[in-house]
Each structure stands twice: as C-alpha cells, then as structure tokens.
Coordinates of C-alpha atoms and ligand atoms in Angstrom, one line a residue:
X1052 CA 365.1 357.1 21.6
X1053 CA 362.3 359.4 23.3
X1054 CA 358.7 358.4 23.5
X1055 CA 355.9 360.1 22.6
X1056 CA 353.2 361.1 25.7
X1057 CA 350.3 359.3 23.5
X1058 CA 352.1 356.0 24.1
X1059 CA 353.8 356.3 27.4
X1060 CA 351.9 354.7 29.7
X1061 CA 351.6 351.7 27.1
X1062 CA 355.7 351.8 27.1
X1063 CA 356.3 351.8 30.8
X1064 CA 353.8 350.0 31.2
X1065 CA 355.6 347.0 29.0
X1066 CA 358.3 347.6 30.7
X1067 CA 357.5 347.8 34.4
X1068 CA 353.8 345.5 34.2
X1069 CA 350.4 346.3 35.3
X1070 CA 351.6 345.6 39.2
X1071 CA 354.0 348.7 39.1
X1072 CA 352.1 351.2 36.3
X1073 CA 349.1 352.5 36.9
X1074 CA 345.8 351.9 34.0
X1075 CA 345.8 356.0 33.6
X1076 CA 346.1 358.6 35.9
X1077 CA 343.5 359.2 38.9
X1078 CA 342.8 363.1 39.1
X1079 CA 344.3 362.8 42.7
X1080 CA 347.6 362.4 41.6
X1081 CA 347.1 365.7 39.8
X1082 CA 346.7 368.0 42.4
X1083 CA 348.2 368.4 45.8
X1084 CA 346.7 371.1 49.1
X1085 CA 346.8 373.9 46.5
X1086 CA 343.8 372.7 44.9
X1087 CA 342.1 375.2 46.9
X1088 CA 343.4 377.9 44.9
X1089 CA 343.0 376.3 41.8
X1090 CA 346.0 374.7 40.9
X1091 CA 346.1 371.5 39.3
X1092 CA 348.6 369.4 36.7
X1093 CA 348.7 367.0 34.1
X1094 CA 350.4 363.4 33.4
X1095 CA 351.2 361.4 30.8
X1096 CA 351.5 358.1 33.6
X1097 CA 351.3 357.2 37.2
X1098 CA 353.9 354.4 38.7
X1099 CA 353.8 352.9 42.2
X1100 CA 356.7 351.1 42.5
X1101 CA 357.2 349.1 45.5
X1102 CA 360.5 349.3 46.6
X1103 CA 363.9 351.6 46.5
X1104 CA 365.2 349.3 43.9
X1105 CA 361.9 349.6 41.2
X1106 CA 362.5 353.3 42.3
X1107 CA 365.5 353.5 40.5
X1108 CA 364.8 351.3 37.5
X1109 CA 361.6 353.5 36.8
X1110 CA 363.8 356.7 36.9
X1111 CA 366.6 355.1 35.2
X1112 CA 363.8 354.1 32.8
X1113 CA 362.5 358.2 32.1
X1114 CA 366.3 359.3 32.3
X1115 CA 367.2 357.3 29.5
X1116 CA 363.8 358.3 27.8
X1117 CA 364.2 362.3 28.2
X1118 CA 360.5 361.9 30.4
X1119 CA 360.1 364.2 33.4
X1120 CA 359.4 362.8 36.8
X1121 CA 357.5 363.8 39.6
X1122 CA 357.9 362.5 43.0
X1123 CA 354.6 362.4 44.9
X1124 CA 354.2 362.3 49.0
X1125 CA 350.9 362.2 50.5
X1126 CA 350.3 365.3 48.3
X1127 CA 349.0 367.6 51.2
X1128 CA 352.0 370.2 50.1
X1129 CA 350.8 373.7 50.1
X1130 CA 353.4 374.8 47.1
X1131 CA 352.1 372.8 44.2
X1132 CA 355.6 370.6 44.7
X1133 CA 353.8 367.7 43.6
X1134 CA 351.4 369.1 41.0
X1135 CA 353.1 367.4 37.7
X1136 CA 353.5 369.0 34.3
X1137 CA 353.2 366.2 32.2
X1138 CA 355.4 362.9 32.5
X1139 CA 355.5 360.1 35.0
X1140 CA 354.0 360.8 38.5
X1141 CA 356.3 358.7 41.0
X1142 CA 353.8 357.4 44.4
X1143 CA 356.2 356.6 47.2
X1144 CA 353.0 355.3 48.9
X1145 CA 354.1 351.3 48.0
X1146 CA 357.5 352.1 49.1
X1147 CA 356.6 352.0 53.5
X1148 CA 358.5 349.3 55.6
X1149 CA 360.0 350.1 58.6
X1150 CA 363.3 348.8 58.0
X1151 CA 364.5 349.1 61.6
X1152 CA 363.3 350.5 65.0
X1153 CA 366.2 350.4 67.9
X1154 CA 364.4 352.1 70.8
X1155 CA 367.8 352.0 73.2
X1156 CA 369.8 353.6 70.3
X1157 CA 366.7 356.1 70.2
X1158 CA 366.9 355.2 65.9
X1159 CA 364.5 354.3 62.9
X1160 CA 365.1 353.8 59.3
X1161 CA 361.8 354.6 57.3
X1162 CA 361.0 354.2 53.7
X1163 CA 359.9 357.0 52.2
X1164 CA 355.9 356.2 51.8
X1165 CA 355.4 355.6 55.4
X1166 CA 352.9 358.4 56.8
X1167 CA 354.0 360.8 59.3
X1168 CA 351.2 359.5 61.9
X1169 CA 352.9 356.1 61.7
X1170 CA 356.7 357.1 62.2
X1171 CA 355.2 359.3 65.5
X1172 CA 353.2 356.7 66.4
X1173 CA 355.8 353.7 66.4
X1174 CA 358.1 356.1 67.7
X1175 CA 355.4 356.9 70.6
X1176 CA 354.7 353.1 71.1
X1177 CA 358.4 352.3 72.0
X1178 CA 358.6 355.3 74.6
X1179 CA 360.0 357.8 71.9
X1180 CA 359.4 360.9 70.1
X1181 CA 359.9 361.6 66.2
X1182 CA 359.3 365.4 67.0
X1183 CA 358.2 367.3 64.0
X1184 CA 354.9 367.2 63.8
X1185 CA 353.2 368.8 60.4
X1186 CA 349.5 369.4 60.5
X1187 CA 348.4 366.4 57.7
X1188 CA 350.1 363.9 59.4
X1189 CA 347.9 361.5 58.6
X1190 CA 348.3 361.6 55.1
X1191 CA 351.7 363.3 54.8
X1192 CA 354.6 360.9 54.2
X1193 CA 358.4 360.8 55.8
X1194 CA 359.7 361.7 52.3
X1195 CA 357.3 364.2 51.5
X1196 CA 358.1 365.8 54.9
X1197 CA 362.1 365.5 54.5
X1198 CA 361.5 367.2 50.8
X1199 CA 360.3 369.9 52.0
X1200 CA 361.8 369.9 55.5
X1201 CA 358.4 370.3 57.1
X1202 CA 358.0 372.1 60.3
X1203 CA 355.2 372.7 62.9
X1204 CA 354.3 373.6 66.2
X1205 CA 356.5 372.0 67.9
X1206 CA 359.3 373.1 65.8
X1207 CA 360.0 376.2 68.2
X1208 CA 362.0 373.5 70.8
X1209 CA 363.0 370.4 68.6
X1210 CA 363.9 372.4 65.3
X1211 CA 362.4 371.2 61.5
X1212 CA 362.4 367.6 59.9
X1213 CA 366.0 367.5 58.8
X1214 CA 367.0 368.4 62.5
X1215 CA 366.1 364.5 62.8
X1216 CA 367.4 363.2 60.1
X1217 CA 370.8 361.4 60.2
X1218 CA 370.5 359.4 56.6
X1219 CA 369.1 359.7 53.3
X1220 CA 368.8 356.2 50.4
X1221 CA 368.3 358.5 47.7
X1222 CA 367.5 357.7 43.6
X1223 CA 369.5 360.1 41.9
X1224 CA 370.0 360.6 37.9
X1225 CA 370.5 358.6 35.6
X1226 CA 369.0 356.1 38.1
X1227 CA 371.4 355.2 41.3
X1228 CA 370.2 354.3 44.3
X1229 CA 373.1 356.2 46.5
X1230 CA 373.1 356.4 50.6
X1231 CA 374.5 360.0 52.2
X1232 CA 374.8 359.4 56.2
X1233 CA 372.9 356.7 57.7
X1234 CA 372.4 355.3 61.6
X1235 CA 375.6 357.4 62.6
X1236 CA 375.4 360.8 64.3
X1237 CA 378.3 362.9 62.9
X1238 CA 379.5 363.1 59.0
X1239 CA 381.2 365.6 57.9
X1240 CA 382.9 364.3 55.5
X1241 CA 382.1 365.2 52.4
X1242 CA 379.5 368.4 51.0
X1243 CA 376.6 367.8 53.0
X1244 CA 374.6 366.2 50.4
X1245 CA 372.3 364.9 52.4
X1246 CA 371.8 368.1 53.8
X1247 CA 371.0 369.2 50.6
X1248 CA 368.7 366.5 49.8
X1249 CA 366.6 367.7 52.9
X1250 CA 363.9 370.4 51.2
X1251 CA 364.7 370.0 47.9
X1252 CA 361.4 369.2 46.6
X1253 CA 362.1 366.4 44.9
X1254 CA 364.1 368.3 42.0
X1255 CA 367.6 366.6 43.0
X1256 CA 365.6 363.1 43.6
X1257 CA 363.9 361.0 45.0
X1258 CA 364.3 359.9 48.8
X1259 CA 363.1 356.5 49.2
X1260 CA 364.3 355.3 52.8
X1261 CA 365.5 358.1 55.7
X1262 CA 367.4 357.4 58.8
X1263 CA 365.7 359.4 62.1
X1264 CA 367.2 360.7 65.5
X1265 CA 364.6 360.0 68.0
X1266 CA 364.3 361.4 71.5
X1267 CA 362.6 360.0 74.5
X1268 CA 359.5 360.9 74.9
X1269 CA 358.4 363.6 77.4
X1270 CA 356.6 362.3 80.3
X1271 CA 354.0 365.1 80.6
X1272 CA 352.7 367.9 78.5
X1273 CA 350.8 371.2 79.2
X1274 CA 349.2 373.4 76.8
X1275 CA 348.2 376.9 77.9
X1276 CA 346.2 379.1 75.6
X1277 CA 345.7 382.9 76.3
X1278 CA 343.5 385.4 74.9
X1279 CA 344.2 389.1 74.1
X1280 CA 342.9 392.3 73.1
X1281 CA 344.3 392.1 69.5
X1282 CA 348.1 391.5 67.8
X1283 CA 350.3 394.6 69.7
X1284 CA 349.6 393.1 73.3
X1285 CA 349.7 389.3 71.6
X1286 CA 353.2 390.0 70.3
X1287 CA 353.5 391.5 73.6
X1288 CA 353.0 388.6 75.3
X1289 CA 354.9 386.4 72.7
X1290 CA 358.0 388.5 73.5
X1291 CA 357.5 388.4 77.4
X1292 CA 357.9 384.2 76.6
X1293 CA 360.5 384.4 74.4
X1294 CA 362.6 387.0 76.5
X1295 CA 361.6 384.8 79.5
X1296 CA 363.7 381.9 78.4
X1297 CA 361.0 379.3 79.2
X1298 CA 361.9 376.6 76.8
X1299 CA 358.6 376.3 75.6
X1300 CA 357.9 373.3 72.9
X1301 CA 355.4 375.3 71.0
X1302 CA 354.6 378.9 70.5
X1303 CA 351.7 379.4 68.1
X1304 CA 349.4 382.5 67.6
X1305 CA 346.7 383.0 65.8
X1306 CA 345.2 386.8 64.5
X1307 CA 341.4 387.9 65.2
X1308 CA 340.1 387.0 62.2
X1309 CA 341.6 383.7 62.4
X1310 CA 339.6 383.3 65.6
X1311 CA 336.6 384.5 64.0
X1312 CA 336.3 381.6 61.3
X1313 CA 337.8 378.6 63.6
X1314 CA 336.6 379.2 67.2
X1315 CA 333.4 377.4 66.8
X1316 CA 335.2 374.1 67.1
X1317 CA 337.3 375.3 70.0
X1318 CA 337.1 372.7 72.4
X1319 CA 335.5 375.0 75.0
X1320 CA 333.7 378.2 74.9
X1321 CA 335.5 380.9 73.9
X1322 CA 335.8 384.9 75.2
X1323 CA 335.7 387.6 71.7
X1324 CA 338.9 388.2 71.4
X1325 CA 341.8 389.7 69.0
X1326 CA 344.6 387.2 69.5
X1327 CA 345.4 383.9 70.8
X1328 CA 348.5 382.3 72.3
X1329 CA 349.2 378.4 71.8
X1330 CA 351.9 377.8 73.6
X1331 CA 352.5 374.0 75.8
X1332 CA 355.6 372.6 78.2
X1333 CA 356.6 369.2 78.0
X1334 CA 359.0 367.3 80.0
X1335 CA 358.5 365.6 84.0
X1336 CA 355.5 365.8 85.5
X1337 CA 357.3 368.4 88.6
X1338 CA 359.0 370.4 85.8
X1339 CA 356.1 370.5 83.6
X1340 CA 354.0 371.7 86.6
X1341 CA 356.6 374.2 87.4
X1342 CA 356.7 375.5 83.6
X1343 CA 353.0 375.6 83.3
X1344 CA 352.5 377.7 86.1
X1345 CA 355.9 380.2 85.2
X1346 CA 354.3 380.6 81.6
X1347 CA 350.7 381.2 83.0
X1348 CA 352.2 384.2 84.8
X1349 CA 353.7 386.0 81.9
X1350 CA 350.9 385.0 79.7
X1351 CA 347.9 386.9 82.5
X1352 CA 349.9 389.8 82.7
X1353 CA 347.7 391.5 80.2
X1354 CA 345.7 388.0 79.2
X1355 CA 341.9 388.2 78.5
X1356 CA 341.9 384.9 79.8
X1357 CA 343.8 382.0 79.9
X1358 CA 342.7 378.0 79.7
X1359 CA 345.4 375.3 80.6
X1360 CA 343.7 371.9 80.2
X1361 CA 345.1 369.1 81.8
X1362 CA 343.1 366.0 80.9
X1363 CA 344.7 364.0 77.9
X1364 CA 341.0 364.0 76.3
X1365 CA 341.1 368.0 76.5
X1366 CA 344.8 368.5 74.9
X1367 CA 344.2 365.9 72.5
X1368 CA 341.2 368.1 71.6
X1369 CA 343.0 371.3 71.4
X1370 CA 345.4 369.7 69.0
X1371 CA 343.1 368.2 66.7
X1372 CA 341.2 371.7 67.0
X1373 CA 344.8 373.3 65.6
X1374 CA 345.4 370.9 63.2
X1375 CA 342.0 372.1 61.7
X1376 CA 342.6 375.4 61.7
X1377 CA 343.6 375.9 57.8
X1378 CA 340.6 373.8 56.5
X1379 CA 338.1 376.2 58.9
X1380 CA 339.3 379.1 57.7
X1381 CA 339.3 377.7 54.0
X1382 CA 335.9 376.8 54.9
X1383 CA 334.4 380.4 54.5
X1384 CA 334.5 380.7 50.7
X1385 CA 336.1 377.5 49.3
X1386 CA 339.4 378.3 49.0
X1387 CA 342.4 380.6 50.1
X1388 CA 345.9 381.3 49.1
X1389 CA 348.0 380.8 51.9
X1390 CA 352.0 381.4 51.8
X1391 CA 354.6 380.4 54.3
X1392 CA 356.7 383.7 55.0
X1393 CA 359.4 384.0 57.6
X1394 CA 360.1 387.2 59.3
X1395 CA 362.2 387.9 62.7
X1396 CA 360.8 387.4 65.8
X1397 CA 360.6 391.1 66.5
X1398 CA 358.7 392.1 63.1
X1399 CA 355.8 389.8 63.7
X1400 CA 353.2 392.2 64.6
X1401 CA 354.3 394.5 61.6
X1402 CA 353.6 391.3 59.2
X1403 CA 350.5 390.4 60.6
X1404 CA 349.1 393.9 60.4
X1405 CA 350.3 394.1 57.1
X1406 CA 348.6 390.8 56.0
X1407 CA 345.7 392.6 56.4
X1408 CA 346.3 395.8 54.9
X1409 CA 347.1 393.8 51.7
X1410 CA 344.3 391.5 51.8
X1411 CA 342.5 395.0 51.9
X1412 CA 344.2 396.8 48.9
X1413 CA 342.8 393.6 47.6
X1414 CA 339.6 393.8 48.3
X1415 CA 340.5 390.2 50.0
X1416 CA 339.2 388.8 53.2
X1417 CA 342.6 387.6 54.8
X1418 CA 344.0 386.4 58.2
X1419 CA 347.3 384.9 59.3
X1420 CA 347.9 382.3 62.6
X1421 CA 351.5 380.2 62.6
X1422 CA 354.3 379.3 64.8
X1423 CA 355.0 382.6 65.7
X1424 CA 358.4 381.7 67.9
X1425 CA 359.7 381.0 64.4
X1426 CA 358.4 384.2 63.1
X1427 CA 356.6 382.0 60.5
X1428 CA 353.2 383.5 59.4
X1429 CA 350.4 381.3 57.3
X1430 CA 349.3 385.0 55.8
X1431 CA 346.2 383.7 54.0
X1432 CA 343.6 385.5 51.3
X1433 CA 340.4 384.0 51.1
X1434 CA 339.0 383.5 47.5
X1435 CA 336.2 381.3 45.7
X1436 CA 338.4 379.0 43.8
X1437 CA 335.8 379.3 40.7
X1438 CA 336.2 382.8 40.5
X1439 CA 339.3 383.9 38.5
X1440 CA 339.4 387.3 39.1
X1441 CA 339.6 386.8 43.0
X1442 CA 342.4 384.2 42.4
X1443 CA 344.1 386.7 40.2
X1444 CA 344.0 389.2 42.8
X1445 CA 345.2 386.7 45.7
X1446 CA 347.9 385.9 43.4
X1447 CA 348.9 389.9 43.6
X1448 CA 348.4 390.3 47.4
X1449 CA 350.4 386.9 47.3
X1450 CA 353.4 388.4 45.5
X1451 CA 353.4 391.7 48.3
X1452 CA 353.6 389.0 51.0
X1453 CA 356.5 388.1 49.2
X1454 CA 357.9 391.9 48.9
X1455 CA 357.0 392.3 52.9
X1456 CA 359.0 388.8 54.1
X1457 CA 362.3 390.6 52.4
X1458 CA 361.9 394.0 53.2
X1459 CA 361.4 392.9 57.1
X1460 CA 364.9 390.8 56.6
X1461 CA 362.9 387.1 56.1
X1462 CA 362.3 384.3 54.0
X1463 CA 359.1 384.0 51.5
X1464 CA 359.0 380.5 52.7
X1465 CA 359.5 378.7 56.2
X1466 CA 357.8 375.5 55.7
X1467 CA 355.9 374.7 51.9
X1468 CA 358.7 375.5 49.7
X1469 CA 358.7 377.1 46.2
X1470 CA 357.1 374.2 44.8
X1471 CA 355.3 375.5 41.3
X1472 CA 353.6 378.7 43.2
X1473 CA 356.4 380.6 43.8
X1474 CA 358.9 380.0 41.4
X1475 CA 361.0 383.1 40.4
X1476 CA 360.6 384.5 43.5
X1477 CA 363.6 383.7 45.0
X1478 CA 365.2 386.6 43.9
X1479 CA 362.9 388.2 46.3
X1480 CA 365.7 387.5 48.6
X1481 CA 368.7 386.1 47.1
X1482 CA 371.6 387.5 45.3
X1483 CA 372.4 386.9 41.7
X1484 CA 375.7 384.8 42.9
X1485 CA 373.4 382.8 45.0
X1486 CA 370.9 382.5 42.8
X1487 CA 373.3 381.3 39.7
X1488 CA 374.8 378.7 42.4
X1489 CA 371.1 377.7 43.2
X1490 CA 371.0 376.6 39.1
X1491 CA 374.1 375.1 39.6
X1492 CA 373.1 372.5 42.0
X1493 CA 370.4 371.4 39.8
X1494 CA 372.1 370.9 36.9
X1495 CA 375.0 369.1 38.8
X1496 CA 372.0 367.0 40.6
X1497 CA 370.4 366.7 37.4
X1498 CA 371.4 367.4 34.0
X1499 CA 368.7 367.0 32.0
X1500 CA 366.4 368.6 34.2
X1501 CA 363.8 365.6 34.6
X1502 CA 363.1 365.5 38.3
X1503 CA 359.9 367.8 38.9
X1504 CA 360.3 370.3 36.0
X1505 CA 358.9 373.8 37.2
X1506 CA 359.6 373.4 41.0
X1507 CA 362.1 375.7 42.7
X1508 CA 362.8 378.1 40.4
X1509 CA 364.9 380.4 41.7
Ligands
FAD2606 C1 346.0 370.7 57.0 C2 347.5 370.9 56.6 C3 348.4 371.3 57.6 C4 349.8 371.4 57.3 N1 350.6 371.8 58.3 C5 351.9 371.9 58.1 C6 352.9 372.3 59.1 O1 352.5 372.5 60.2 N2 354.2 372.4 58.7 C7 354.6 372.1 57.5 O2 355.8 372.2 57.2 N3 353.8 371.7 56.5 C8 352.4 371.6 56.8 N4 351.6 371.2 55.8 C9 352.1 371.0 54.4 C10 352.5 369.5 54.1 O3 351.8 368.6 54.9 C11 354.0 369.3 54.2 O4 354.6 370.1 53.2 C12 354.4 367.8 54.0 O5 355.7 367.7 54.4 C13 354.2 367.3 52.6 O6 354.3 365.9 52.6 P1 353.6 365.0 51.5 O7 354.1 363.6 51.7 O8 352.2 365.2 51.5 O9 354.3 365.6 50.2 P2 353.7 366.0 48.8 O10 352.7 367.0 48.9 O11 353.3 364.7 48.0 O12 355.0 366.5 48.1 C14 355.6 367.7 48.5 C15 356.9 367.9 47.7 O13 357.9 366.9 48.1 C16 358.2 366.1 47.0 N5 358.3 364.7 47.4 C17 357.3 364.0 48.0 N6 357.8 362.8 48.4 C18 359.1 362.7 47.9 C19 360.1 361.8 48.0 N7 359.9 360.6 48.5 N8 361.3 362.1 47.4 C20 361.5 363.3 46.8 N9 360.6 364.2 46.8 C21 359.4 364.0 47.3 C22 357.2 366.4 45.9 O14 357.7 366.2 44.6 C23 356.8 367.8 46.3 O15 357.7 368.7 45.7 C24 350.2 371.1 56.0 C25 349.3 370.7 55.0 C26 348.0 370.6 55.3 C27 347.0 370.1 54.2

C-alpha cells in the first residue's frame, strides 16, 4: 500500500495523533541557513516525535509506505541537508533528555534534539568541555552536528564532532532502533558503522541519542588577534604558528574584505587592514601566560597590530563578534553563497586570492574568513537572493570553488556537507571506484532510498 501526498498528513496523522503530527507544515521546516541563497523545499507532513522509540515507529511507518523522510536539526546547515523534497519532515527537537552526565568518567549521553549550547553548557557547569564548538550553537542540535560532523574554531586542537563521539542509538530502515559503540572508549570490532553514521546527513538515518568524550575544562584562555597588510604576510604569519608548534586551540583568519563588512561590531576599534589572525591558548593560567606571550611574538614580527584581551567580558565579546561574522557579511546585500572547501595548509593564500578572482570573473562581490589551521575556507559570493541572475552566477563561481579545492589537492567540503547544494560534485574529487562504493553504502543503509532523497549525491 503507498499513500497518496494529498492525504498524508491525514494518515499519519491517524496513526501517530495530533500530539506527534504536526496540523501542516510551518514554512520553517522548509528551509534550513541556505535560505539566503534562495533555496527552499516542500513537504507533504511534519512529525515531532518525542522519543527514540516514536522515532522508529514513524520511520517504520514511511518505510512500509514508500514516503521519504527528512531528518531535521536546528536547521542552521549551510548545504540544504535538511531542505525536504516532499514527504515527512522528521524534528528531533522533542527528542532532548540528557540521559546521563558522569563528570569523573569525563561522559554524556545526549538525545539527539538537545542544542549544542546546552551539551557545552552542562558540560561547562560540571568542570568539562564538549569541545567542538559550531557557530549556531544556540540553535544547532547534537544530532544535527554529528550528521554533519560539524567543526569550528576550535577544531584546530580538539579535532571535529565525531572526534567526541564514542556511541550512536541510531533509527535505521525499515525502522530499528540499533546502538553502534556506546560509553566505552575503544570498538573495533566490527565496520565502523558508527563512524559512518558520523556526517552522513541523515541519508543512512536518523541519530536519536549520541554518547560524548568529554575533557576537563581548560582553566584559562587567551585570544590574540593580529592585523596585517593583506593575505601573503597573513599566511605568512599563519605558517610562522603552525611551523612554531604552539599548540594553539584555534587558528582563524579572516580576508580584507571580510574585515570590511564585519569590523564595525569588533569589540574595539579597529586599524584598516588586509588580514586578520584569530588565534587563542587555553590551558593553566602559567602555561596560558607563557603561550600567549610565545604566540604574540611570532604574530608582531610583521603584525600591524596585535590585541590580546584578557577580561572574560572582552573574550566573550570577541567570540560572539566571530560567531557573527557570516550573518555581517550576509548583511550587505541579503544573501551570499558560501561553500566549505578544504585545501592544504600551504595552498591557503592561493585559495583565498583565487576566491576573489572568481567572485570577479563573476562580476560578484566575494570574500572568504575560516579556520585557516585546517585549511578550511568559507569562500563566499555575495548576491540579492531576489535576483536570479546573480544567484545563477554565484552558483557558477560556486562550481570553480569546487574545481580550485581539487586541483590544490582538497576537499569541496570541510564542514556543511553535500547536503542538496552540491550533489554530483563529488566526482570533483573522488574516483569512479569510490564513488560506486559511495552508492553502495546507501543502498546497503537504505534500500529504498527514503532517508533524505537528493542529499549526498555523489
Ligand atoms: C551562523 C552559523 C555559523 C555556523 N558555523 C559553523 C561552524 O563553525 N562549523 C560547522 O561545521 N558548521 C557551522 N554552521 C553550520 C551548522 O550549524 C552545522 O552544520 C550544524 O551541525 C547543523 O546542525 P543542525 O542541528 O542545525 O542541523 P540541520 O541543519 O537541521 O541538518 C543538517 C543535516 O543533518 C541532518 N540531521 C539533522 N539532525 C539529524 C539527526 N538527528 N539524525 C540524522 N540526521 C540529522 C539533516 O537531515 C541535514 O542533512 C554554522 C551555521 C550558521 C548559521
């Protein structure tokens, strides 16, 4: 039996009742941070179920039906992941309990709709850190941020989500609710499925609860930000850190034009210039002292200036300031499209000018900023979302970024995943064998192709 997308809603919703399936679907649930460049989907129903098991009785539910289903985070993904193409939309938002916090085993089990604010902040209130730290953490959930293995700043020392993440409860087809891992440290058991769980997108399924590594939490921290003349003496600088073996936490940069459009918020006055450094220490308050003052030395070498705030008020205002970055620069004319490419260390300054000279053949106003120790660029193209021959172009420039993160020996994404926005483009950088293995693990995941239909394509 399959049922038709007129009557749907009315069928899951005899199923499931009112309490788990929503009376249509609110336009939020049918867009994600990609709005801004115009992107939006379509549904047929929304359901909010409230706990791992309802999870799997809804999917069981669609499986049986032939109905695709979209998982849905916080939706602040910048790929379109959870943009849905018709079918049941899946909120984890219900599903949030923090089954267990063991601060002397340094361990939490999360459900998958808790926000990535609250795991750092309970984490943070028991003496621990839950490291990874993506820029909508207030909205952004666990399971949204272990499907697409989020990064940020902080990356550069304590590595991506699934660096942290010791156990997955998953709900795979036609409708199980299997573990992988769980509060242990070491499985190698089997394939790492779990491993494979970690960025998938939601396309193998759908993460409801998550084990976490947690670490103690550093004592002190100290940011130090530098300004220079423009991106050859930033990298410069970037390389003098990274060659120094300072084990910086974070190691951001951010181009001139970047600068232009988000400095007015800056927490403090700031010089013209052509390219900042974002770097901080963390650790004891005498080794945090020490490293501040080490990196401040390799950073003034050839610094415009330098400003190392040590007042929690200040750094918490830098921060904040970062965080706000993307929305600054998307500021200007409504919308951008911005895409998550990897390149080596060593090639950053090629792939930051280069941003710009294809923004240019564009006729696009672009920019880049990102966590440059990673070699992970947010190469952006600003565009008025309304106007669909700019988007058109932006899409272009979008697929040369892509062309420029393989030629230089990278990945088209580091942190946002394929999502709907750049499916097909894996071939940008992957074999045919790999590719046709790619396909493989869907099919064997999911063999009727239900779970987020469209979403990383190779
Ligand atoms: C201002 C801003 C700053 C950002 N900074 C960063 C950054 O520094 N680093 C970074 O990596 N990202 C960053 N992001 C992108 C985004 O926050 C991350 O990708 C985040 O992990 C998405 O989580 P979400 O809960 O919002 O997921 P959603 O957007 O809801 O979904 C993302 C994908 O995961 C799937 N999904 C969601 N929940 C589940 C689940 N429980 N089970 C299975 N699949 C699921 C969806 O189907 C979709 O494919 C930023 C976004 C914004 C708006």
């Amino acid at each position: 039996m399959s049922v038709a997308p007129a009557s749907l809603e009315r069928a899951l919703r005899d199923r499931f009742g009112a309490e788990v399936v929503s009376d249509g679907v609110p336009a939020s649930y049918l867009t994600d941070a990609t709005e801004a460049r115009g992107l939006s989907g379509r549904a047929d129903a929304l359901a909010l179920p409230r706990n791992g098991e309802e999870v799997a009785e809804v999917v069981a539910w669609c499986y049986e039906q032939g109905v695709s289903i979209t998982p849905r985070g916080g939706g602040t993904g910048f790929a379109g992941g959870a943009v849905p193409q018709g079918g049941v939309v899946v909120g984890l938002e219900r599903v949030r309990r923090i089954r267990s916090l063991e601060p002397l085993l340094w361990r939490m089990e999360a459900e998958a709709g808790v926000t990535t604010a609250d795991v750092r902040r309970v984490a943070r209130e028991n003496g621990l850190l839950f490291p990874p730290d993506p820029g909508a953490a207030e909205q952004s959930q666990i399971g949204g941020n272990v499907a697409t293995n989020a990064g940020g700043p902080h990356a550069f020392k304590y590595g991506v989500t699934g660096d942290w993440v010791t156990g997955v409860e998953v709900v795979v087809a036609p409708g199980e609710l299997i573990t992988v891992g769980g509060p242990i440290r070491k499985d190698v058991a089997g394939y790492d499925l779990g491993s494979l769980i970690v960025g998938s997108e939601g396309t193998l399924g759908i993460v409801t609860s998550v084990w976490l590594r947690l670490a103690p939490a550093p004592e002190a921290v100290a940011p130090v930000v530098s300004l220079h003349g423009g991106t050859a003496p930033g990298c410069d600088a970037l390389a003098r850190i990274v060659g120094s073996g300072l084990p910086v936490a974070a190691l951001d940069y951010l181009d001139g034009e970047t600068l232009r459009r988000s400095a007015a918020a800056f927490p403090v006055t700031l010089d013209e210039a052509g390219f900042m450094i974002l770097t901080e220490v963390d650790g004891s308050p005498e080794e945090v002292a020490r490293l501040r003052q080490a990196v401040i030395e390799v950073l003034e070498e050839d610094a415009t200036s330098v400003w190392a705030p040590q007042a929690a008020t200040e750094i918490a205002a830098l921060w904040r300031w970062r965080d706000g970055v993307s929305l600054a620069v998307q500021a200007e004319r409504g919308g951008k499209v911005s895409e998550d490419i990897v390149v080596p260390f060593e090639r950053l300054a090629e792939a930051i000018d280069e941003t710009l000279a294809i923004g240019a053949r564009h006729d696009l106003a672009a920019c880049s900023w990102g966590h440059a120790g990673d070699g992970n660029l947010h190469s952006t193209f600003l565009i008025d979302p309304n106007d669909d021959d700019e988007r058109a172009r932006a899409e272009r420039a979008a697929d040369e970024l892509f062309e420029l993160a393989a030629r230089l020996g990278g990945s088209i994404s580091g942190e946002h995943g394929l999502g709907l926005v750049k499916g097909g483009r894996l071939a940008h950088q992957w074999a045919p064998g790999a590719l046709s293995l790619h396909a493989a693990v869907k099919s064997a995941f999911d063999p009727k192709g239900l779970f987020n239909p469209g979403k990383k394509q190779a």
